[in-house]
Steps between C-alpha positions, in 0.01 A plus 500: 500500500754764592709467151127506293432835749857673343460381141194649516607814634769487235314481212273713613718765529645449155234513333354815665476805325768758629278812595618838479671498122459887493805479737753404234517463142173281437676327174819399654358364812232269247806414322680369794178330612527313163812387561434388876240303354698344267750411745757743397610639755818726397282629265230568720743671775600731243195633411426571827863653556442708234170596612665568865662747383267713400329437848691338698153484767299302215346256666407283159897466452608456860244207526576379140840464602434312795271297347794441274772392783214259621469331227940465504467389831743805616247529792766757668456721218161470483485608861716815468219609224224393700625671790599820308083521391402486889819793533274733258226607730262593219541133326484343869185674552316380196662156408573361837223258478675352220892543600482402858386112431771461236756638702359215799517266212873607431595533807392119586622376214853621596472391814404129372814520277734584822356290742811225507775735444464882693192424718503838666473651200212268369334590904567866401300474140229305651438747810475749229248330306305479809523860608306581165267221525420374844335163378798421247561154462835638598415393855482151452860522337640712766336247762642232296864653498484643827409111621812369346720750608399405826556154451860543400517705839381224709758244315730758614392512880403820452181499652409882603535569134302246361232596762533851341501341161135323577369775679547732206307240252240479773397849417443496147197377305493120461262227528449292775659183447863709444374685793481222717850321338705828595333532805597127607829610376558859710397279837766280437769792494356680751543186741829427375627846510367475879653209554818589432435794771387250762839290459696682753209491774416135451894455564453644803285205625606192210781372734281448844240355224729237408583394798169457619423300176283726419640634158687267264690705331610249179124435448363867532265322733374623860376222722236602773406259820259602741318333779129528694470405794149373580372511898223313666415303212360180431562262216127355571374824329398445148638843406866476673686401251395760255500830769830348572640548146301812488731615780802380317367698197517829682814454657695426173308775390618745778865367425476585138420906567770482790760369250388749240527820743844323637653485133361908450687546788227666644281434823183340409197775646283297732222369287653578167527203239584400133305191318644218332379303212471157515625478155836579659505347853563105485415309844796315573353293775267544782489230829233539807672363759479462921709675712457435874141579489483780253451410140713662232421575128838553298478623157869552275418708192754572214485790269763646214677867640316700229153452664660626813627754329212595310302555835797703630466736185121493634629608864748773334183659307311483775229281381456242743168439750505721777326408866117617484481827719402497844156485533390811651708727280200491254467800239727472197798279649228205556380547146820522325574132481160435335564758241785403382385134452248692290728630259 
């Protein structure tokens, strides 16, 4: 569709009449549209040339000629002519309408041509096709060039410029699916280039970690045991075994968001906690046994670092639950946690 949409716009604008023939000599520029029609394209520049200079603001022979360099291919040259019509206020002012899409069209084109070899330059054409056309199909080439330039970035570790790489394709006019694909792509740098940030913290704690088994540092892995201890209880209740594993649940669960504020290196605010999938937390082994006459439910969870380290980025940004409010503070503090559920 997009190469039918310029043809058409090319032919179109060959074939159009050039308005305003009182502007230069009417007989030159008709011979030099002869000759553009016939292909010929030195002769067809210099009937325009020669009808330049008589007025060198004729708009017939300015767009003849650039007509002309289009159909060379010497899109540069066309460009300086196209560019030298929008110059001439007068010929801006009436013939924009017809100037301004061929110049996107050039400027694209260009940019298409560049792409593998200089592509700032080929980002420079593009944004300038935009800035006359905000809907340009340029946007879906600049998202498309932007994208790879930030892959190359990533392959380079450089993640805070990829992020910036995605982030500027984000804002341009594409379609959802390429939407979605960058957008997969910019969350990726963004945790990466945090990552790398969070390396000299989680140092901090990695070695008493390791000892305590609790990080495996060839596997990327952290390992999480935690116990409930049940009181009073009796296995002749139907439900025992199952409030007993509950229990277990919640204390692996409390030793998850303790681990996670430990490797921020920050102290976990009473209340506060981060949620794990279970697409990333694999039970390892759970045992109810009898101690003495307490019962206890013991549940060892494993789970790779970058889940911990995702809910660390969560704790950085702030974004993690927060204890409810006490309960006679009432007025807006009460009803902020339900409106931001809301949003």
């Amino acid at each position: 569709m997009r190469w039918a949409i310029r043809w058409t716009l090319g032919a179109a604008l060959l074939s159009a009449p050039l308005a305003g023939c009182e502007s230069g000599d009417g007989a030159v520029i008709a011979e030099g549209r002869k000759a553009l029609r016939a292909n010929d394209y030195a002769a067809a520049h210099a009937k325009f040339d020669e009808a330049l200079k008589a007025d060198p603001e004729s708009y017939d022979a300015l767009w003849g000629k650039a007509e002309a360099f289009r159909g060379e291919a010497k899109l540069s040259d066309q460009q300086k002519v196209l560019e030298k019509i929008m110059s001439i206020p007068k010929l801006a002012e009436t013939y924009a309408g017809v100037v301004k899409p061929a110049l996107e069209d050039n400027y694209r084109k260009q940019a298409e041509t560049i792409m593998g070899t200089s592509p700032e330059q080929a980002e420079a054409f593009l944004r300038k096709a935009i800035d006359l056309n905000k809907k340009s199909e340029a946007n879906i080439t600049l998202a498309e060039l932007l994208s790879r330039s930030g892959d190359a970035l990533l392959k380079k570790a450089k993640y805070k410029e990829a992020a910036e790489k995605f982030d500027e394709a984000l804002k341009l006019r594409i379609a959802r699916k390429m939407r979605g694909q960058i957008t997969g792509k910019k969350e990726i740098a963004d945790f990466m280039a945090f990552k790398a940030e969070l390396m000299p913290r989680f140092e901090k704690v990695k070695g008493e970690l390791v000892e305590a088994k609790v990080y495996d540092e060839k596997t990327k892995t952290f390992f999480v045991t935690a116990e409930a201890v049940i009181e009073d209880a009796s296995k002749d209740d139907e439900n025992f075994e199952a409030n007993a594993e509950r229990a277990g649940l919640v204390a692996v669960t409390q030793a998850l968001n303790d681990l996670s504020w430990k490797v921020a290196g920050k102290e976990r605010p009473e209340g506060a906690s981060v949620a794990y999938s279970k697409d990333v937390v694999s039970i390892v082994g759970k045992s109810l046994d009898k101690r003495g006459k307490e019962h206890v439910f013991t549940y060892r969870v494993s789970l790779p670092a970058d889940a911990v380290f995702e809910k660390v980025l969560e704790i950085d940004q702030d974004k993690f639950e927060k204890a409810a409010p006490p309960a006679g503070d009432g007025g807006a503090a009460a009803a902020a946690p339900a409106d931001a559920g809301a949003k």
